[in-house]
Amino acid sequence: MYEINNMITIFKSGLNFTNTSLITIQLPEGSEIISLKNQDNTPTIWYMCDTDEPLEDRHFLGLCTGQRVPQDLEGDYIDTVVMYEGNFVLHIFEIYK
């Protein structure tokens, strides 16, 4: 049997890139992103976190296929999501400001 840690929980958050390629959301400190998928044509992250931790800003960049990657990009590629029946592809990075 696994011991259940009541502090660690899995949540999800939609990444709404409407009219911008850079967004900031708040997640509990130390949150670990475990998945990125398309959910109802919205890039959505699932993450594990300790719900007792204070919130921190996390920054995400969405780039379309063919869009130039900023030379000074400091961050990690997370995954690619395909939306709108394959007509829109977005590559998601978590960036560190």
mmCIF file with all atom_site columns, C-alpha atoms in Angstrom:
data_model
loop_
_atom_site.group_PDB
_atom_site.id
_atom_site.type_symbol
_atom_site.label_atom_id
_atom_site.label_alt_id
_atom_site.label_comp_id
_atom_site.label_asym_id
_atom_site.label_entity_id
_atom_site.label_seq_id
_atom_site.pdbx_PDB_ins_code
_atom_site.Cartn_x
_atom_site.Cartn_y
_atom_site.Cartn_z
_atom_site.occupancy
_atom_site.B_iso_or_equiv
_atom_site.pdbx_formal_charge
_atom_site.auth_seq_id
_atom_site.auth_comp_id
_atom_site.auth_asym_id
_atom_site.auth_atom_id
_atom_site.pdbx_PDB_model_num
ATOM 1  C CA . MET A 1 1  ? 0.000   0.000  0.000   1.00 0.00 ? 1  MET A CA 1
ATOM 2  C CA . TYR A 1 2  ? 1.047   3.539  -0.696  1.00 0.00 ? 2  TYR A CA 1
ATOM 3  C CA . GLU A 1 3  ? 1.097   6.100  2.050   1.00 0.00 ? 3  GLU A CA 1
ATOM 4  C CA . ILE A 1 4  ? -1.112  9.019  1.060   1.00 0.00 ? 4  ILE A CA 1
ATOM 5  C CA . ASN A 1 5  ? 0.357   12.455 1.640   1.00 0.00 ? 5  ASN A CA 1
ATOM 6  C CA . ASN A 1 6  ? -2.614  14.746 2.146   1.00 0.00 ? 6  ASN A CA 1
ATOM 7  C CA . MET A 1 7  ? -0.563  17.828 1.359   1.00 0.00 ? 7  MET A CA 1
ATOM 8  C CA . ILE A 1 8  ? 0.276   16.841 -2.233  1.00 0.00 ? 8  ILE A CA 1
ATOM 9  C CA . THR A 1 9  ? -2.591  17.269 -4.683  1.00 0.00 ? 9  THR A CA 1
ATOM 10 C CA . ILE A 1 10 ? -2.982  17.211 -8.477  1.00 0.00 ? 10 ILE A CA 1
ATOM 11 C CA . PHE A 1 11 ? -4.673  20.249 -10.028 1.00 0.00 ? 11 PHE A CA 1
ATOM 12 C CA . LYS A 1 12 ? -5.071  21.626 -13.530 1.00 0.00 ? 12 LYS A CA 1
ATOM 13 C CA . SER A 1 13 ? -4.985  25.103 -15.003 1.00 0.00 ? 13 SER A CA 1
ATOM 14 C CA . GLY A 1 14 ? -5.880  26.320 -18.483 1.00 0.00 ? 14 GLY A CA 1
ATOM 15 C CA . LEU A 1 15 ? -3.315  28.518 -20.219 1.00 0.00 ? 15 LEU A CA 1
ATOM 16 C CA . ASN A 1 16 ? -5.314  31.241 -21.953 1.00 0.00 ? 16 ASN A CA 1
ATOM 17 C CA . PHE A 1 17 ? -3.044  32.766 -24.597 1.00 0.00 ? 17 PHE A CA 1
ATOM 18 C CA . THR A 1 18 ? -5.769  35.011 -26.059 1.00 0.00 ? 18 THR A CA 1
ATOM 19 C CA . ASN A 1 19 ? -4.148  38.098 -27.641 1.00 0.00 ? 19 ASN A CA 1
ATOM 20 C CA . THR A 1 20 ? -0.726  37.337 -26.159 1.00 0.00 ? 20 THR A CA 1
ATOM 21 C CA . SER A 1 21 ? 2.019   34.748 -26.387 1.00 0.00 ? 21 SER A CA 1
ATOM 22 C CA . LEU A 1 22 ? 3.189   35.258 -22.780 1.00 0.00 ? 22 LEU A CA 1
ATOM 23 C CA . ILE A 1 23 ? 1.053   34.622 -19.721 1.00 0.00 ? 23 ILE A CA 1
ATOM 24 C CA . THR A 1 24 ? 1.604   34.500 -15.971 1.00 0.00 ? 24 THR A CA 1
ATOM 25 C CA . ILE A 1 25 ? -0.366  32.316 -13.578 1.00 0.00 ? 25 ILE A CA 1
ATOM 26 C CA . GLN A 1 26 ? 0.004   31.665 -9.879  1.00 0.00 ? 26 GLN A CA 1
ATOM 27 C CA . LEU A 1 27 ? 0.778   28.189 -8.602  1.00 0.00 ? 27 LEU A CA 1
ATOM 28 C CA . PRO A 1 28 ? 1.882   26.996 -5.176  1.00 0.00 ? 28 PRO A CA 1
ATOM 29 C CA . GLU A 1 29 ? 5.673   27.191 -4.760  1.00 0.00 ? 29 GLU A CA 1
ATOM 30 C CA . GLY A 1 30 ? 7.425   24.043 -5.908  1.00 0.00 ? 30 GLY A CA 1
ATOM 31 C CA . SER A 1 31 ? 4.569   22.882 -8.148  1.00 0.00 ? 31 SER A CA 1
ATOM 32 C CA . GLU A 1 32 ? 5.671   20.184 -10.584 1.00 0.00 ? 32 GLU A CA 1
ATOM 33 C CA . ILE A 1 33 ? 4.100   20.212 -14.032 1.00 0.00 ? 33 ILE A CA 1
ATOM 34 C CA . ILE A 1 34 ? 3.273   16.616 -14.906 1.00 0.00 ? 34 ILE A CA 1
ATOM 35 C CA . SER A 1 35 ? 1.317   17.004 -18.151 1.00 0.00 ? 35 SER A CA 1
ATOM 36 C CA . LEU A 1 36 ? 0.229   19.459 -20.837 1.00 0.00 ? 36 LEU A CA 1
ATOM 37 C CA . LYS A 1 37 ? -2.683  18.567 -23.100 1.00 0.00 ? 37 LYS A CA 1
ATOM 38 C CA . ASN A 1 38 ? -5.424  20.141 -25.184 1.00 0.00 ? 38 ASN A CA 1
ATOM 39 C CA . GLN A 1 39 ? -8.681  20.298 -23.255 1.00 0.00 ? 39 GLN A CA 1
ATOM 40 C CA . ASP A 1 40 ? -11.600 21.889 -25.119 1.00 0.00 ? 40 ASP A CA 1
ATOM 41 C CA . ASN A 1 41 ? -9.173  23.803 -27.378 1.00 0.00 ? 41 ASN A CA 1
ATOM 42 C CA . THR A 1 42 ? -7.317  25.265 -24.399 1.00 0.00 ? 42 THR A CA 1
ATOM 43 C CA . PRO A 1 43 ? -3.735  24.290 -23.544 1.00 0.00 ? 43 PRO A CA 1
ATOM 44 C CA . THR A 1 44 ? -4.048  22.860 -20.043 1.00 0.00 ? 44 THR A CA 1
ATOM 45 C CA . ILE A 1 45 ? -1.375  21.928 -17.519 1.00 0.00 ? 45 ILE A CA 1
ATOM 46 C CA . TRP A 1 46 ? -1.769  19.391 -14.757 1.00 0.00 ? 46 TRP A CA 1
ATOM 47 C CA . TYR A 1 47 ? 0.542   19.847 -11.806 1.00 0.00 ? 47 TYR A CA 1
ATOM 48 C CA . MET A 1 48 ? 1.306   18.331 -8.406  1.00 0.00 ? 48 MET A CA 1
ATOM 49 C CA . CYS A 1 49 ? 1.624   20.719 -5.518  1.00 0.00 ? 49 CYS A CA 1
ATOM 50 C CA . ASP A 1 50 ? 1.653   21.139 -1.773  1.00 0.00 ? 50 ASP A CA 1
ATOM 51 C CA . THR A 1 51 ? -1.478  23.176 -1.146  1.00 0.00 ? 51 THR A CA 1
ATOM 52 C CA . ASP A 1 52 ? 0.037   24.661 2.014   1.00 0.00 ? 52 ASP A CA 1
ATOM 53 C CA . GLU A 1 53 ? 2.807   26.426 0.061   1.00 0.00 ? 53 GLU A CA 1
ATOM 54 C CA . PRO A 1 54 ? 2.463   30.139 -0.784  1.00 0.00 ? 54 PRO A CA 1
ATOM 55 C CA . LEU A 1 55 ? 1.631   31.110 -4.365  1.00 0.00 ? 55 LEU A CA 1
ATOM 56 C CA . GLU A 1 56 ? 4.281   32.199 -6.847  1.00 0.00 ? 56 GLU A CA 1
ATOM 57 C CA . ASP A 1 57 ? 4.139   33.585 -10.384 1.00 0.00 ? 57 ASP A CA 1
ATOM 58 C CA . ARG A 1 58 ? 4.950   31.120 -13.168 1.00 0.00 ? 58 ARG A CA 1
ATOM 59 C CA . HIS A 1 59 ? 5.442   32.356 -16.730 1.00 0.00 ? 59 HIS A CA 1
ATOM 60 C CA . PHE A 1 60 ? 4.539   30.510 -19.924 1.00 0.00 ? 60 PHE A CA 1
ATOM 61 C CA . LEU A 1 61 ? 5.255   31.288 -23.566 1.00 0.00 ? 61 LEU A CA 1
ATOM 62 C CA . GLY A 1 62 ? 3.194   29.856 -26.405 1.00 0.00 ? 62 GLY A CA 1
ATOM 63 C CA . LEU A 1 63 ? 4.726   29.865 -29.883 1.00 0.00 ? 63 LEU A CA 1
ATOM 64 C CA . CYS A 1 64 ? 3.008   28.825 -33.096 1.00 0.00 ? 64 CYS A CA 1
ATOM 65 C CA . THR A 1 65 ? 4.722   26.597 -35.607 1.00 0.00 ? 65 THR A CA 1
ATOM 66 C CA . GLY A 1 66 ? 6.865   28.839 -37.823 1.00 0.00 ? 66 GLY A CA 1
ATOM 67 C CA . GLN A 1 67 ? 7.119   31.586 -35.199 1.00 0.00 ? 67 GLN A CA 1
ATOM 68 C CA . ARG A 1 68 ? 10.634  32.655 -34.251 1.00 0.00 ? 68 ARG A CA 1
ATOM 69 C CA . VAL A 1 69 ? 11.977  31.626 -30.852 1.00 0.00 ? 69 VAL A CA 1
ATOM 70 C CA . PRO A 1 70 ? 13.378  34.601 -28.896 1.00 0.00 ? 70 PRO A CA 1
ATOM 71 C CA . GLN A 1 71 ? 17.193  34.456 -28.790 1.00 0.00 ? 71 GLN A CA 1
ATOM 72 C CA . ASP A 1 72 ? 17.242  35.309 -25.104 1.00 0.00 ? 72 ASP A CA 1
ATOM 73 C CA . LEU A 1 73 ? 14.692  32.637 -24.124 1.00 0.00 ? 73 LEU A CA 1
ATOM 74 C CA . GLU A 1 74 ? 15.557  31.253 -20.702 1.00 0.00 ? 74 GLU A CA 1
ATOM 75 C CA . GLY A 1 75 ? 13.251  28.395 -19.953 1.00 0.00 ? 75 GLY A CA 1
ATOM 76 C CA . ASP A 1 76 ? 12.197  24.854 -20.630 1.00 0.00 ? 76 ASP A CA 1
ATOM 77 C CA . TYR A 1 77 ? 10.092  23.375 -23.394 1.00 0.00 ? 77 TYR A CA 1
ATOM 78 C CA . ILE A 1 78 ? 7.083   21.600 -21.877 1.00 0.00 ? 78 ILE A CA 1
ATOM 79 C CA . ASP A 1 79 ? 5.135   20.125 -24.786 1.00 0.00 ? 79 ASP A CA 1
ATOM 80 C CA . THR A 1 80 ? 3.173   20.822 -27.966 1.00 0.00 ? 80 THR A CA 1
ATOM 81 C CA . VAL A 1 81 ? -0.614  20.961 -28.149 1.00 0.00 ? 81 VAL A CA 1
ATOM 82 C CA . VAL A 1 82 ? -2.675  20.484 -31.290 1.00 0.00 ? 82 VAL A CA 1
ATOM 83 C CA . MET A 1 83 ? -6.041  22.258 -31.257 1.00 0.00 ? 83 MET A CA 1
ATOM 84 C CA . TYR A 1 84 ? -8.996  23.062 -33.506 1.00 0.00 ? 84 TYR A CA 1
ATOM 85 C CA . GLU A 1 85 ? -8.911  19.725 -35.325 1.00 0.00 ? 85 GLU A CA 1
ATOM 86 C CA . GLY A 1 86 ? -5.222  20.109 -36.138 1.00 0.00 ? 86 GLY A CA 1
ATOM 87 C CA . ASN A 1 87 ? -5.485  23.616 -37.564 1.00 0.00 ? 87 ASN A CA 1
ATOM 88 C CA . PHE A 1 88 ? -3.623  25.292 -34.682 1.00 0.00 ? 88 PHE A CA 1
ATOM 89 C CA . VAL A 1 89 ? -0.416  24.013 -33.091 1.00 0.00 ? 89 VAL A CA 1
ATOM 90 C CA . LEU A 1 90 ? 1.122   25.700 -30.054 1.00 0.00 ? 90 LEU A CA 1
ATOM 91 C CA . HIS A 1 91 ? 4.523   24.922 -28.508 1.00 0.00 ? 91 HIS A CA 1
ATOM 92 C CA . ILE A 1 92 ? 4.608   25.752 -24.789 1.00 0.00 ? 92 ILE A CA 1
ATOM 93 C CA . PHE A 1 93 ? 7.653   26.820 -22.775 1.00 0.00 ? 93 PHE A CA 1
ATOM 94 C CA . GLU A 1 94 ? 7.943   27.719 -19.120 1.00 0.00 ? 94 GLU A CA 1
ATOM 95 C CA . ILE A 1 95 ? 10.193  30.742 -18.945 1.00 0.00 ? 95 ILE A CA 1
ATOM 96 C CA . TYR A 1 96 ? 12.212  32.136 -16.068 1.00 0.00 ? 96 TYR A CA 1
ATOM 97 C CA . LYS A 1 97 ? 12.251  35.909 -15.758 1.00 0.00 ? 97 LYS A CA 1
#
